[in-house]
CSV table of C-alpha atoms in Angstrom, one decimal:
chain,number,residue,atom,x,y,z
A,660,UNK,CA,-101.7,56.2,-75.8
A,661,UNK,CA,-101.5,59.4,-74.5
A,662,UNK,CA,-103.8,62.2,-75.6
A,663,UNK,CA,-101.8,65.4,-77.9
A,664,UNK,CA,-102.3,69.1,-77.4
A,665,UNK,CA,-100.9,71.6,-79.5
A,666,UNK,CA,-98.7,75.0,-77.9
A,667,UNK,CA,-98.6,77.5,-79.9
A,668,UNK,CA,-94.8,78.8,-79.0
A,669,UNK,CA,-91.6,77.1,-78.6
A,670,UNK,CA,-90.5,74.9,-75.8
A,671,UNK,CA,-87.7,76.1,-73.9
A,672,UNK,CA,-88.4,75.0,-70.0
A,673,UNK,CA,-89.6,72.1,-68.4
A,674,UNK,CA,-92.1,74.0,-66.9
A,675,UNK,CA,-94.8,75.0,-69.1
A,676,UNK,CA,-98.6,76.3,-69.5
A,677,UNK,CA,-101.5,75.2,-71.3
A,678,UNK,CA,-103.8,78.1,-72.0
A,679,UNK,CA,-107.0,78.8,-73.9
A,680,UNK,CA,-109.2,76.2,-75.7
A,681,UNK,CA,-106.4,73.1,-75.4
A,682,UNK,CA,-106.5,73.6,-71.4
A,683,UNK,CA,-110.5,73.8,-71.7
A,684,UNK,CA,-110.3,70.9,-73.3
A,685,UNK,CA,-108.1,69.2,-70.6
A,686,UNK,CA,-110.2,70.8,-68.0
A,687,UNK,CA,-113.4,70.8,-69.1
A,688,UNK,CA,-113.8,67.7,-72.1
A,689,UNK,CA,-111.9,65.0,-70.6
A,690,UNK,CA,-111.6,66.3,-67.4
A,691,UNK,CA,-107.6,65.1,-66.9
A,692,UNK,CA,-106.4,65.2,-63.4
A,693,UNK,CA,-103.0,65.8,-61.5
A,694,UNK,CA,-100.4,62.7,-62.5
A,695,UNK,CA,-101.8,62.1,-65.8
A,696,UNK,CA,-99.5,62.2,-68.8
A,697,UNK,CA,-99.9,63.8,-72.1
A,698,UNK,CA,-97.7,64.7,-75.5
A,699,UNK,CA,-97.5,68.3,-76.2
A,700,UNK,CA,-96.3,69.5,-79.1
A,701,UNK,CA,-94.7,73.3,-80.6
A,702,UNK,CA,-94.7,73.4,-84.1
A,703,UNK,CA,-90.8,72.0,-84.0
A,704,UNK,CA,-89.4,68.6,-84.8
A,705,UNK,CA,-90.1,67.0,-81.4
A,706,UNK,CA,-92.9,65.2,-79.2
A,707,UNK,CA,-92.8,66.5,-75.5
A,708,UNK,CA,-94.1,64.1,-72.8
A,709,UNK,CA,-95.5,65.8,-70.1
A,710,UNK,CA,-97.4,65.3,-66.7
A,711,UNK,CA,-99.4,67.5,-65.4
A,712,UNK,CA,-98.7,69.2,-61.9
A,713,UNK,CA,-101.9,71.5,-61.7
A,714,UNK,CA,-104.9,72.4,-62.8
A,715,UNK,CA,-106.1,76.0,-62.5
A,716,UNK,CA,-109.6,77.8,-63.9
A,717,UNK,CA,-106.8,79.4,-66.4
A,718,UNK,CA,-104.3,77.1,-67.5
A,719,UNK,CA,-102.7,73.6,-66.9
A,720,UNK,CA,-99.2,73.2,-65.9
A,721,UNK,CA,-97.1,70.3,-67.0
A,722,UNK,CA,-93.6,69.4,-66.3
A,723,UNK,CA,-91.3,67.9,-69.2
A,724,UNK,CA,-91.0,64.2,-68.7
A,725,UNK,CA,-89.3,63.7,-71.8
A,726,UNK,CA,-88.2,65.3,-75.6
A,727,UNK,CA,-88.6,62.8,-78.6
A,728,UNK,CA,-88.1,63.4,-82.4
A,729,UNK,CA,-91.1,63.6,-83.7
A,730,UNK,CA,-90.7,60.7,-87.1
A,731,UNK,CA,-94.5,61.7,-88.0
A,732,UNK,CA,-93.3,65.2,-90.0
A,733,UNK,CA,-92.7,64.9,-93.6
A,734,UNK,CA,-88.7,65.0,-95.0
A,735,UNK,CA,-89.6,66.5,-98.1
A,736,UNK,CA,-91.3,69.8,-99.0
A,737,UNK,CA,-94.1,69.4,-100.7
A,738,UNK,CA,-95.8,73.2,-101.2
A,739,UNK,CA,-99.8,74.0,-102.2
A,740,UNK,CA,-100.5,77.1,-104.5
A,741,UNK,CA,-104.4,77.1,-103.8
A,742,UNK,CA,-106.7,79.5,-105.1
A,743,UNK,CA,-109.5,81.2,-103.0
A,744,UNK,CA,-112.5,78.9,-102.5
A,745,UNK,CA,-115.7,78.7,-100.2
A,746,UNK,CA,-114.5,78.7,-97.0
A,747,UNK,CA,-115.8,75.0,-96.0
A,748,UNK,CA,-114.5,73.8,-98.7
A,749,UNK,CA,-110.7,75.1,-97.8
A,750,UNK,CA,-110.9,73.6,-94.6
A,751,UNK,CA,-111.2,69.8,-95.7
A,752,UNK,CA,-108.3,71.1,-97.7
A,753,UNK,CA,-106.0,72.3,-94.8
A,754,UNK,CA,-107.0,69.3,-92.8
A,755,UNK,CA,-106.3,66.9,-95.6
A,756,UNK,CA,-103.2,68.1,-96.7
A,757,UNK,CA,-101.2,68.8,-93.3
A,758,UNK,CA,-102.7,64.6,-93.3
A,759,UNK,CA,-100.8,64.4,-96.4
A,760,UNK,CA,-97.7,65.9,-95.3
A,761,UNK,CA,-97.7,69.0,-97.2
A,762,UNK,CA,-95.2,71.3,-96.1
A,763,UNK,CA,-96.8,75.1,-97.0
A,764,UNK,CA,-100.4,76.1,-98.1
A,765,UNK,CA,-99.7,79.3,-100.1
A,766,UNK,CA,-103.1,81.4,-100.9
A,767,UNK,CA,-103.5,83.5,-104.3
A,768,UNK,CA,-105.9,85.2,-105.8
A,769,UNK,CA,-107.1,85.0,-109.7
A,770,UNK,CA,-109.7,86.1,-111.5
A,771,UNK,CA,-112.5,83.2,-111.5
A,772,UNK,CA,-112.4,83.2,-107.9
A,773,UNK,CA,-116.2,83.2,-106.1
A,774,UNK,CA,-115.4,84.0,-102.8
A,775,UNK,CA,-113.8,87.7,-100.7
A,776,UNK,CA,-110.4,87.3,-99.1
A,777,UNK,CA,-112.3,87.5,-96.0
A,778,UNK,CA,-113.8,84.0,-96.1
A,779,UNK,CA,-110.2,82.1,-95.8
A,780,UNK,CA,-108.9,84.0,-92.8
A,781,UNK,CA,-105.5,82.9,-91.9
A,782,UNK,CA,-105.6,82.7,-88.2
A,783,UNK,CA,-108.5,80.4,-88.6
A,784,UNK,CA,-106.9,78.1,-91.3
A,785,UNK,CA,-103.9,77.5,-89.2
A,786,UNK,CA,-105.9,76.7,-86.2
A,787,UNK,CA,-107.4,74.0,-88.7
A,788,UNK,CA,-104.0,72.7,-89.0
A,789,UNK,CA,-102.5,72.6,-86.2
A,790,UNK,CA,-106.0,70.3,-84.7
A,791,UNK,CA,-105.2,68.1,-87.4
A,792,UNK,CA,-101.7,67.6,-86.6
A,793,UNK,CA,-102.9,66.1,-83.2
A,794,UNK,CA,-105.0,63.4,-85.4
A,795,UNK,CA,-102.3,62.9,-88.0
A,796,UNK,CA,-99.4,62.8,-85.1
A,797,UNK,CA,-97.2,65.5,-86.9
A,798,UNK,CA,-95.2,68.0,-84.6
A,799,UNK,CA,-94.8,70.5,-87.0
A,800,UNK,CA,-98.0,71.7,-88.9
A,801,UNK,CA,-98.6,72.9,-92.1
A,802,UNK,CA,-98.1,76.9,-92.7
A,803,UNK,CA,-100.7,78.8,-94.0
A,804,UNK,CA,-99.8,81.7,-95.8
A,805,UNK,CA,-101.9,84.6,-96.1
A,806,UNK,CA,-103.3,85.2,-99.6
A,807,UNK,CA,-101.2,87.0,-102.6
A,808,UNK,CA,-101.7,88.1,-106.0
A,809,UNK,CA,-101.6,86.2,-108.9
A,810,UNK,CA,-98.4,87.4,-110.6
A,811,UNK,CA,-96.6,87.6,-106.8
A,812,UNK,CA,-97.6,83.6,-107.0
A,813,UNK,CA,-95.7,83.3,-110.1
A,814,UNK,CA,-92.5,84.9,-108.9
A,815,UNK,CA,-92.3,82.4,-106.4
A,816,UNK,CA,-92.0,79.3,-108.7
A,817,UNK,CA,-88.1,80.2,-108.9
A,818,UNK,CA,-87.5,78.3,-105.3
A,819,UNK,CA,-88.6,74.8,-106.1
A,820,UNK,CA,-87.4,71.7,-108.2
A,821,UNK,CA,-90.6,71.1,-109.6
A,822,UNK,CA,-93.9,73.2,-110.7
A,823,UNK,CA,-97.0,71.5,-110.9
A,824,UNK,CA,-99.7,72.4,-112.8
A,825,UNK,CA,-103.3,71.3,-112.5
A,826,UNK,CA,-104.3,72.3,-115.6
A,827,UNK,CA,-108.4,71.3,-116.9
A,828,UNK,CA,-107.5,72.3,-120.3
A,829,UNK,CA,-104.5,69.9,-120.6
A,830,UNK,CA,-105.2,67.5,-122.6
A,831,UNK,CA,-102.4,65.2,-123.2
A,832,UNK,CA,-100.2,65.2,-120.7
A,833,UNK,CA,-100.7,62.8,-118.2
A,834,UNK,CA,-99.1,63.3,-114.4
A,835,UNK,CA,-97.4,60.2,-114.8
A,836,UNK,CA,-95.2,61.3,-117.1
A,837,UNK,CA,-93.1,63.2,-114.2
A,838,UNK,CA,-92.4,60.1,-112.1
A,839,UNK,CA,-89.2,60.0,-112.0
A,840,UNK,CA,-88.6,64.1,-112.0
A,841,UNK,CA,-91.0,64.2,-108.9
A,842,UNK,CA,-89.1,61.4,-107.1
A,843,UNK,CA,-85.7,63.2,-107.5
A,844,UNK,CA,-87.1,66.3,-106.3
A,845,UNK,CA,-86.8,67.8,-102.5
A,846,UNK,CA,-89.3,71.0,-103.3
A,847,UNK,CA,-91.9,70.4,-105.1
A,848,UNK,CA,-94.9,73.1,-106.2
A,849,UNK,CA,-99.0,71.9,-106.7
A,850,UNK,CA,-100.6,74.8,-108.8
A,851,UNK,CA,-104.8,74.5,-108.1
A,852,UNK,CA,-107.3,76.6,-108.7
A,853,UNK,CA,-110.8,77.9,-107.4
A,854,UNK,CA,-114.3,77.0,-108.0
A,855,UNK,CA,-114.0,78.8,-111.1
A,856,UNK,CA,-110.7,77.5,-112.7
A,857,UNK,CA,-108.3,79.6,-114.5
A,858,UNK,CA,-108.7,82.4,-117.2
A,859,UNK,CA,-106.8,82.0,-120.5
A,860,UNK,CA,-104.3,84.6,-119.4
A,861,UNK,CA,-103.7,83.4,-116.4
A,862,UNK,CA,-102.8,79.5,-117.6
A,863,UNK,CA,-100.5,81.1,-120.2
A,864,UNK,CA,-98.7,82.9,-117.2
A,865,UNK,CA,-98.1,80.3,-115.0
A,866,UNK,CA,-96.6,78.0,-118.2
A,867,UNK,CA,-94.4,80.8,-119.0
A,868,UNK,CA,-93.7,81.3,-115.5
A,869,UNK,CA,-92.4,77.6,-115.5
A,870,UNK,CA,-95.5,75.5,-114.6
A,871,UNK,CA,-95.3,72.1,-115.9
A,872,UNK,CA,-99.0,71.5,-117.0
A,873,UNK,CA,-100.7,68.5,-116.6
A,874,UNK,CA,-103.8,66.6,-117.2
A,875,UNK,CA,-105.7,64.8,-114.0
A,876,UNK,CA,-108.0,63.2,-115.9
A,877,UNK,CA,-110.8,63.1,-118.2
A,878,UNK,CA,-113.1,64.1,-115.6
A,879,UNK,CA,-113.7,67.9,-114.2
A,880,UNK,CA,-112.7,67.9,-110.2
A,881,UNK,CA,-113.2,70.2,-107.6
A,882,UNK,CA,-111.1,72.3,-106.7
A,883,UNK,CA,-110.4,70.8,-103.0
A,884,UNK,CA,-110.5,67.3,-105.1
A,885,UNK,CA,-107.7,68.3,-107.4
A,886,UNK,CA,-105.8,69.5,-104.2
A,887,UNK,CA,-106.1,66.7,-101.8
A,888,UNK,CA,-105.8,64.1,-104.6
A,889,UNK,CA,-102.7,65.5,-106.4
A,890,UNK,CA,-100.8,66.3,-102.8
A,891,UNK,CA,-101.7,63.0,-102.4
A,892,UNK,CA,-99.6,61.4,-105.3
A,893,UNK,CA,-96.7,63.1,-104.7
A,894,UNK,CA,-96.9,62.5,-100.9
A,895,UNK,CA,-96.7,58.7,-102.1
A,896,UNK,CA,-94.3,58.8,-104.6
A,897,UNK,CA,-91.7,60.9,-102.3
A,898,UNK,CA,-92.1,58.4,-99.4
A,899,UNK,CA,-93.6,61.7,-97.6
């Protein structure tokens, strides 16, 4: 099987160059030679099978063997409103849900939140996905969005199907209950917060905002718990 490396621009010749820490890893890690084949992929819908022509000190060149859609990328959109959390604990998140076939990982802020904006730096997040697209076998990686306020989170809920709230004071609604509503839905919204959960205010916004809240459980999670376990579910349910 041949090994994956991620470019991080489009396609468009069949000439192309591997640069920066993918061609140290060809060069360097598994020291790949002349004539030897790999998969390279752009963030689009296709796997690009490549042999390599040359090995420099600065980059590997490969010509275009072949272009294959890519049946590893999920059909539906599946989105993830996250909260701020400590940083290693948002990147078992971004690995595990661009696994899981989630579509968008959209940062907010609120007010129980126990880390700075600084700690989940979006250049380093995405660089998270995109390594775990190589494992997973997706083409296209999750986004990461940079981080937004709380009410310019809630604005947003007006472009999908279905809101989902991961609410720890719900009591009696179960996430079962939407089965059938999140199996006929193409966009679908997960609503998770931090370390700290949500303030009174803030629950009562995203309900009014059109959050459907539900109950995981008669057990506290963790934040990335909640995130990887609900994205999850719906993964499965949509076939995703």
């Amino acid at each position: 099987m041949y090994k994956r490396f991620f470019l991080d621009k489009l396609i468009d010749s069949d000439i192309i160059s591997i640069e920066g820490e993918e061609h140290n890893h060809i060069c360097n890690v598994i020291r790949m030679r002349t004539g030897d084949k790999i998969i390279v992929v752009c963030n689009d819908e296709y796997d690009y099978i490549c042999e390599i022509q040359d090995i420099t000190k600065r980059e590997t060149i490969c010509r275009v063997l072949e272009k294959k859609s890519n049946d590893h990328n999920p059909t539906k959109c599946i989105d993830v409103f996250q909260a701020l959390v400590k940083n290693d604990k948002m990147s078992m998140i971004v690995q595990k849900l661009n696994e899981l076939g989630v579509a968008n990982l959209r940062l907010f802020h609120s007010k129980y939140q126990t880390v700075k904006p600084s700690e989940n730096k979006q250049d380093k997040l995405q660089k998270i996905s995109n390594q775990s697209s190589k494992q997973c076998k997706r083409s296209k990686s999750m986004i990461i969005h940079d981080s937004i306020a709380f009410d310019k989170m809630i604005e947003l809920f007006t472009n999908y199907d279905l809101v989902l709230f991961a609410n720890e004071c719900e009591k009696s609604i179960k996430l079962s209950k939407y089965i059938d509503k999140i199996k006929n839905s193409s966009k679908i919204a997960i609503i998770i917060g931090s370390e700290g959960g949500f303030e009174e205010q803030e629950i009562k916004k995203i309900i009014k905002g059109g959050g459907v809240s539900i109950s995981l459980g008669s057990r506290i999670l963790r934040a990335e718990t909640a995130s990887i376990a609900m994205a999850g579910y719906v993964s499965i349910l949509l076939d995703n």
